[in-house]
Short mmCIF file of C-alpha atoms in Angstrom, two decimals:
data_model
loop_
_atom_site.label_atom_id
_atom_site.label_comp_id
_atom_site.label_asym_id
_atom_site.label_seq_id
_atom_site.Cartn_x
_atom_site.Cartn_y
_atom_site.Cartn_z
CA UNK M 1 78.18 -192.15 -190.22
CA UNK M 2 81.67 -193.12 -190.53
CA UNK M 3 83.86 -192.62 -193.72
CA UNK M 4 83.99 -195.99 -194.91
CA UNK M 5 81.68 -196.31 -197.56
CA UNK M 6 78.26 -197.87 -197.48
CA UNK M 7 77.57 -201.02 -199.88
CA UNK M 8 74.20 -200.30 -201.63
CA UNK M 9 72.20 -203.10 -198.87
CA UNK M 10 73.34 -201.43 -195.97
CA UNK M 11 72.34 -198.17 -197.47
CA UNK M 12 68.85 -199.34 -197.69
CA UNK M 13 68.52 -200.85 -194.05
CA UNK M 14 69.40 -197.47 -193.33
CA UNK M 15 66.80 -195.54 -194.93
CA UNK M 16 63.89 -198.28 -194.37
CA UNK M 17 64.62 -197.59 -190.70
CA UNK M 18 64.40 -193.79 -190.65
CA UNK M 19 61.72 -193.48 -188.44
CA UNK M 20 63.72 -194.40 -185.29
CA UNK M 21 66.19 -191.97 -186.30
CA UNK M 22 67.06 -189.97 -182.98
CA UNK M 23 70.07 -188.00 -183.15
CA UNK M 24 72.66 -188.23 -186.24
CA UNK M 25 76.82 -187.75 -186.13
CA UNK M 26 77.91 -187.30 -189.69
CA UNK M 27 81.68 -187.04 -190.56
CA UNK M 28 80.54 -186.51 -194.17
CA UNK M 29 77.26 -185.83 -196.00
CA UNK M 30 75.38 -188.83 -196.63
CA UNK M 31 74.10 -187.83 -200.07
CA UNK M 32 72.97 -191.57 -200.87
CA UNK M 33 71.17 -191.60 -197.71
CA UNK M 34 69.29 -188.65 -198.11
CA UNK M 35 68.61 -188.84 -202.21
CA UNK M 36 66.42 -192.05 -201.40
CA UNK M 37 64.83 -190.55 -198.19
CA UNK M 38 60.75 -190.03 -199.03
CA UNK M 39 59.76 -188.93 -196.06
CA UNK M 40 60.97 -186.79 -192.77
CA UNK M 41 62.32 -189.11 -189.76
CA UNK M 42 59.52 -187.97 -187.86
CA UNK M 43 61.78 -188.92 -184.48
CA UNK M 44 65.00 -187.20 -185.69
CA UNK M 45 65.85 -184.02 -183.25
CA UNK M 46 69.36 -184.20 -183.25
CA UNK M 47 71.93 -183.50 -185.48
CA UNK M 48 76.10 -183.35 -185.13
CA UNK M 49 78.20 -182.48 -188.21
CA UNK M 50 81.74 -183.22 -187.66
CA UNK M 51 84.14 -181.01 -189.63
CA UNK M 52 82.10 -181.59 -192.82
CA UNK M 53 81.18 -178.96 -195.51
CA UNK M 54 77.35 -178.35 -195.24
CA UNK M 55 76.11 -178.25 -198.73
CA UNK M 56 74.11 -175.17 -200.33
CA UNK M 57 71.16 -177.21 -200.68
CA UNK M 58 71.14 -179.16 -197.79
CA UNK M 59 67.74 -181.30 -198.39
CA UNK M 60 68.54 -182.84 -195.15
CA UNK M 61 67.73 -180.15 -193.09
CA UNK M 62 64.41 -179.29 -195.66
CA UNK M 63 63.67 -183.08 -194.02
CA UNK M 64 64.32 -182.59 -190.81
CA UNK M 65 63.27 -178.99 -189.93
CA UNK M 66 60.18 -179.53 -188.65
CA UNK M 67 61.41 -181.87 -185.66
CA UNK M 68 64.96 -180.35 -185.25
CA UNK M 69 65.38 -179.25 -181.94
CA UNK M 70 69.22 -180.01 -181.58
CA UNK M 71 72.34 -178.69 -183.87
CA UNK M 72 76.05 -179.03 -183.11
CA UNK M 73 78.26 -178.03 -186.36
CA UNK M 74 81.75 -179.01 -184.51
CA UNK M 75 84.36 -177.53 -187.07
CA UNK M 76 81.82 -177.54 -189.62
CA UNK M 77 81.31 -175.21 -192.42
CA UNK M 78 78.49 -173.76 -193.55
CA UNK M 79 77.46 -172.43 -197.00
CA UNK M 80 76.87 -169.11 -198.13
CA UNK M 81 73.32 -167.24 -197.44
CA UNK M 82 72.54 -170.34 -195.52
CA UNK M 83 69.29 -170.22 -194.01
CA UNK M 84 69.56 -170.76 -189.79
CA UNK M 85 65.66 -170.56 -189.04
CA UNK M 86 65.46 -174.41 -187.84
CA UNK M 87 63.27 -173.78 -184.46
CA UNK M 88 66.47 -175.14 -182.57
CA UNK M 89 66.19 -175.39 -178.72
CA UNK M 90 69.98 -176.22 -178.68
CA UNK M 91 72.57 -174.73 -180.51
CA UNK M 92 76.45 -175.69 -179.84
CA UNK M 93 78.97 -173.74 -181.96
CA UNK M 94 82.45 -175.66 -181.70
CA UNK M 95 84.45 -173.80 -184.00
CA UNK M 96 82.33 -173.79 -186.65
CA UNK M 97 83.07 -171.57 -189.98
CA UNK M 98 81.76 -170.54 -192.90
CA UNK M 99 81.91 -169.61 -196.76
CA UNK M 100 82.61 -166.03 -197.71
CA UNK M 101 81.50 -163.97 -201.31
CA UNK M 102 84.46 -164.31 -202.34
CA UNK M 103 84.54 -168.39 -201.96
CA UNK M 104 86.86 -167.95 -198.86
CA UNK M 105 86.23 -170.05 -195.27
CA UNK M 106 86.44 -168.32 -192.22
CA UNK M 107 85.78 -168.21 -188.73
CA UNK M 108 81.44 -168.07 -188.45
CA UNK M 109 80.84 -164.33 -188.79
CA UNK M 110 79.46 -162.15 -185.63
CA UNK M 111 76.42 -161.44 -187.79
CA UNK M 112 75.94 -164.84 -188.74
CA UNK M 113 75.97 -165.74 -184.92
CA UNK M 114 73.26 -163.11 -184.32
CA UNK M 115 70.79 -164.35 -187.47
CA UNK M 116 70.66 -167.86 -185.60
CA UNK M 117 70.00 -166.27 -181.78
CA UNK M 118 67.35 -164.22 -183.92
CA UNK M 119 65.71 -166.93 -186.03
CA UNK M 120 65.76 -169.21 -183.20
CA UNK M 121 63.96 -167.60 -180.32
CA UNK M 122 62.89 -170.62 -177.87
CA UNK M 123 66.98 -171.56 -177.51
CA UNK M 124 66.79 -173.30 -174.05
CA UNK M 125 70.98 -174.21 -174.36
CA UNK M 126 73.27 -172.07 -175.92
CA UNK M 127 77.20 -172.83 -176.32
CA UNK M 128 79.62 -170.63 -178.48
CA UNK M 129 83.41 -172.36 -178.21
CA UNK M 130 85.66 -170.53 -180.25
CA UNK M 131 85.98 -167.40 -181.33
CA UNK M 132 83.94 -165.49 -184.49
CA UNK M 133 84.80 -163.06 -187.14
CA UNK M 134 83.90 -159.15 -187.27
CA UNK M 135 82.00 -158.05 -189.91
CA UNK M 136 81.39 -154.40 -191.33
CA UNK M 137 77.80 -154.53 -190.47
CA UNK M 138 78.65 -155.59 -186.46
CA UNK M 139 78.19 -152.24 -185.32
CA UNK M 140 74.38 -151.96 -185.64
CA UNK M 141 73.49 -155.40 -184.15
CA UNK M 142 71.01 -155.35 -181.02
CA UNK M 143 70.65 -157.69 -178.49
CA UNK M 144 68.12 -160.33 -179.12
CA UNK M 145 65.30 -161.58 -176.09
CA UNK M 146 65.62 -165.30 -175.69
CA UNK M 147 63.12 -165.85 -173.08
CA UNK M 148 63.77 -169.48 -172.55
CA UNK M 149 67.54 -169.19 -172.15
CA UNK M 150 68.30 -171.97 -169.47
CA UNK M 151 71.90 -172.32 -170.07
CA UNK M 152 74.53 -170.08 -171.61
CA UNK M 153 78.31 -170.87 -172.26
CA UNK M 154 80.20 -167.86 -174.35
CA UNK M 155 84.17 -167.68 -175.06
CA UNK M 156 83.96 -164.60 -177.74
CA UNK M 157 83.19 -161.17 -175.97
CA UNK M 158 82.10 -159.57 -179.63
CA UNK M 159 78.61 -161.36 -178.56
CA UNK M 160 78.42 -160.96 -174.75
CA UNK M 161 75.95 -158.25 -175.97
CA UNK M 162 74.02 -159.73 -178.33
CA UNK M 163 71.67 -161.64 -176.46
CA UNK M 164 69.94 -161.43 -172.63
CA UNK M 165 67.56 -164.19 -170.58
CA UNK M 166 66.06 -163.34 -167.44
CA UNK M 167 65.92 -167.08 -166.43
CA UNK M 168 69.14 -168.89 -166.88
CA UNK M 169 70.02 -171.22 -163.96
CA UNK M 170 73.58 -171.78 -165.45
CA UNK M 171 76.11 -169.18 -166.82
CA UNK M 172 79.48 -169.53 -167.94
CA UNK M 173 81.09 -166.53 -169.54
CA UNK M 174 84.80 -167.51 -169.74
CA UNK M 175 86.56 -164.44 -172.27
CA UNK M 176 90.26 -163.23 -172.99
CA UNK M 177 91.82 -160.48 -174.24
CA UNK M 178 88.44 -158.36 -173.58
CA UNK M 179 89.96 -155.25 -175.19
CA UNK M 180 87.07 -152.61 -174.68
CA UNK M 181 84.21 -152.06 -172.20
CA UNK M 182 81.73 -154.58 -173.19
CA UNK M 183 77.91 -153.16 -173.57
CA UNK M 184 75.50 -153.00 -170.09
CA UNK M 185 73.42 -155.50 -171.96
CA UNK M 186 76.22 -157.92 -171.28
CA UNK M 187 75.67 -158.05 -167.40
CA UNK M 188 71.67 -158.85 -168.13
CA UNK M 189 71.78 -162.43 -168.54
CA UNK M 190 74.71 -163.10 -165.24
CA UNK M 191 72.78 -161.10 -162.93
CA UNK M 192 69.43 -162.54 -162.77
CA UNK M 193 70.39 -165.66 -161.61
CA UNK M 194 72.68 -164.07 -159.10
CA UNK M 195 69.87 -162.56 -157.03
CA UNK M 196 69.07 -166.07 -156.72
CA UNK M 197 72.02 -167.74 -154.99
CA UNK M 198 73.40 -167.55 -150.88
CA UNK M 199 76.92 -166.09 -152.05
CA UNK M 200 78.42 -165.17 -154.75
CA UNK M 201 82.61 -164.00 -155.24
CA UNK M 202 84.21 -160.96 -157.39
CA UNK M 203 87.92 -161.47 -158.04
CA UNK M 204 89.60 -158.29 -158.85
CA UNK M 205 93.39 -157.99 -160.47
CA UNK M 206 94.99 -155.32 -162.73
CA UNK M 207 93.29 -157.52 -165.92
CA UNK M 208 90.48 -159.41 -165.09
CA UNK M 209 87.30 -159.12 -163.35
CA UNK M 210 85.75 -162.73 -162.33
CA UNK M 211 82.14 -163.23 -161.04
CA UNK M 212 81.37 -166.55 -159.42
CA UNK M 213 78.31 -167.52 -157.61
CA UNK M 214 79.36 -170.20 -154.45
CA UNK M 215 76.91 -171.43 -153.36
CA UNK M 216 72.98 -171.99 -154.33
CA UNK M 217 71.25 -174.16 -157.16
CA UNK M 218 71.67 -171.38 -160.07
CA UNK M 219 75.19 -171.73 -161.37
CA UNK M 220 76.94 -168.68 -162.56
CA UNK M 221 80.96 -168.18 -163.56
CA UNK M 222 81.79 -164.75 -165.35
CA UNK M 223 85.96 -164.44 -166.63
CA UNK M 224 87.13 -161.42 -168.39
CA UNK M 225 90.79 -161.09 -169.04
CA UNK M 226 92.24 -158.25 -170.42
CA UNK M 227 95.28 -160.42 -171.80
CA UNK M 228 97.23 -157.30 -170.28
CA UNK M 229 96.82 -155.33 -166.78
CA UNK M 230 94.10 -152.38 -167.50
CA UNK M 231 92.61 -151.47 -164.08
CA UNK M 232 90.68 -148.86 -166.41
CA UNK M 233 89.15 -151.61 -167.97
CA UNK M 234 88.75 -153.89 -164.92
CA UNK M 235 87.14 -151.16 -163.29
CA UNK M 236 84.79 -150.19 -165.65
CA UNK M 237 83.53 -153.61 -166.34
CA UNK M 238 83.14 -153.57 -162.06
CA UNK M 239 80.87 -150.61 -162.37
CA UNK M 240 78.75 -151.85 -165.20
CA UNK M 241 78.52 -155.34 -163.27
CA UNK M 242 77.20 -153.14 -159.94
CA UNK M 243 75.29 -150.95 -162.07
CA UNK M 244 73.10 -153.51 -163.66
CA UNK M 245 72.94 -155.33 -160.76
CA UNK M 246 71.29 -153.06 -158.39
CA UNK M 247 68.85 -151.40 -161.48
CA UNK M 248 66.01 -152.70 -159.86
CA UNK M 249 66.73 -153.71 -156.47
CA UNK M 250 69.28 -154.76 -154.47
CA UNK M 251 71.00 -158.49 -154.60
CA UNK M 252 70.35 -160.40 -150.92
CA UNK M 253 73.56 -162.37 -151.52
CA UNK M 254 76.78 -162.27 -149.50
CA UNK M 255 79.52 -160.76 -151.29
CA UNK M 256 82.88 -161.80 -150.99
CA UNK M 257 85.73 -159.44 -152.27
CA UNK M 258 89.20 -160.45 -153.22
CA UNK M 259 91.47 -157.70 -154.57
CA UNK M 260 94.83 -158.25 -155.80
CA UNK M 261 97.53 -155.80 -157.16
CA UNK M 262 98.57 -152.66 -155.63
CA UNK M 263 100.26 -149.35 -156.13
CA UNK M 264 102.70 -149.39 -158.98
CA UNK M 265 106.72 -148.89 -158.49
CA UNK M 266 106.55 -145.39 -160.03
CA UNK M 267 103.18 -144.12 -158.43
CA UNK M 268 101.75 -143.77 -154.54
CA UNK M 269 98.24 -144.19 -156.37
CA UNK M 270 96.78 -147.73 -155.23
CA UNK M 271 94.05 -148.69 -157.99
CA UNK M 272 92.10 -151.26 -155.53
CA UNK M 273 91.14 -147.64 -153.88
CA UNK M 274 88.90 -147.31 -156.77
CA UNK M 275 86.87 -150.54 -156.52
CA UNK M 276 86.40 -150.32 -152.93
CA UNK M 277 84.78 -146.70 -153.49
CA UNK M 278 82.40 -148.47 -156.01
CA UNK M 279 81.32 -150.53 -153.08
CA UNK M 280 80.55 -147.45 -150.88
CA UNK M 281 77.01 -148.32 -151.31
CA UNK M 282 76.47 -152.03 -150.51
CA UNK M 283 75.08 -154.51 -153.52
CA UNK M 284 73.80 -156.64 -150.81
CA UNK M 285 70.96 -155.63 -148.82
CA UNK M 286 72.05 -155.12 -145.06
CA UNK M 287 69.29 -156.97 -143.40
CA UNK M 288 70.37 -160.53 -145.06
CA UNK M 289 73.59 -160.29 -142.65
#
């Protein structure tokens, strides 16, 4: 739907063909459009809003609901206490913001993030570009089963936590200025398809820890960048990563180590002695080769 404005015919053709409505871009609400709907679009399961302002009382969604499988609010705003239970099997957050109490717009909240993973359980694709806004009640949030999860791409480490899938075949976790350890429950969701591929790489520095599986169908690429060197922080992230990785049993993969850095000008203490001591017991198992 383009920004040029309809003339009243073309309006018409429009609705009179509703049912082989697929998938809908909007760069602005179509409020003609959807005042002389009647009916659902029975074959409508997509829908993009392009930096628009979702109304309150969106009766397009009350339309669609029932066959909306698809939602990608790129730069879009939603209302306030708007209601995300749309039994969505795709969700892409580019960006997207929303109204505050106080009439404000900001960033989509972390909470607000959390009420769609919970109210839309069977999520098969899940993208979050951007980054989100801390709330007061953040703290308390727990991590929401999506069973389904085949595909995961995160940018905002204040939600690396907040979700886990046992059966992604692609992960892309790509995060800076991580500025505290992130939860275990972050490592959930990354490892499980790692005890599924031939080789896998862990790039170590003084601020980041990456995680990249080379070779094997299941797809996996884990970033976190301190913005600043932290070997604390690098190191504990390495632990949690081993940790959750050999819970249950040990990954078959080949492991390939890079470390980079070394002892600093004031100090004979080399840091990478630390991450190869986490190592002292292998995270592959030693018949594989």
């Amino acid at each position: 739907m383009e920004d040029t404005p309809l003339d009243d015919d073309w309006i018409q053709v429009l609705v009179d063909n509703a049912y082989r409505w697929r998938s809908i871009l909007l760069n602005r609400y179509p409020e003609e459009i959807v005042r002389r709907l009647r009916s659902s679009p029975s074959g409508l399961d997509s829908l993009i809003f392009h930096f628009i302002d979702i109304p309150h009382d969106c009766r397009l969604f009350n339309l669609i609901r029932p066959n909306l499988r698809k939602l990608v609010p790129f730069g879009a705003t939603f209302p306030l206490n708007f209601d995300p239970e749309l039994g969505l099997e795709e969700l892409f957050l580019h960006s997207a913001q929303e109204v505050r109490e106080n009439g404000s717009r900001s960033e989509l909240g972390v909470s607000k993030f959390h009420l769609f993973l919970q109210a839309n359980p069977n999520l098969r694709i899940l993208l979050l570009h951007g980054h989100l806004t801390p709330t007061p009640n953040d703290h308390g949030l727990q991590s929401v089963g999506l069973p389904k999860l085949e595909e995961v791409t995160i940018s905002d480490s204040q939600v690396l936590h907040l979700f886990r899938s046992e059966h992604c075949v692609k992960v892309r976790f790509n995060v800076y200025s991580v500025i505290e350890r992130p939860r275990r429950s972050t490592w959930t969701t990354p490892v499980h398809p790692l005890r599924k591929v031939g080789r896998f790489k862990i790039t170590v520095t003084n601020r980041y820890l990456r995680v990249r599986a080379v070779t094997g169908s299941h797809k996996v690429q884990v970033s976190l960048d301190t913005g600043i060197p932290d070997y604390g922080l690098v190191h504990s992230m390495l632990e949690d990563f081993l940790n959750e990785a050999e819970k249950d049993t040990h990954i078959s993969a080949r492991v390939e180590l890079e470390l980079f850095g070394g002892k600093s000008q004031d100090s004979d203490f080399d840091p990478r002695l630390e991450i190869l001591d986490l190592l002292q017991t292998p995270v592959w198992d030693p018949s594989s080769g």
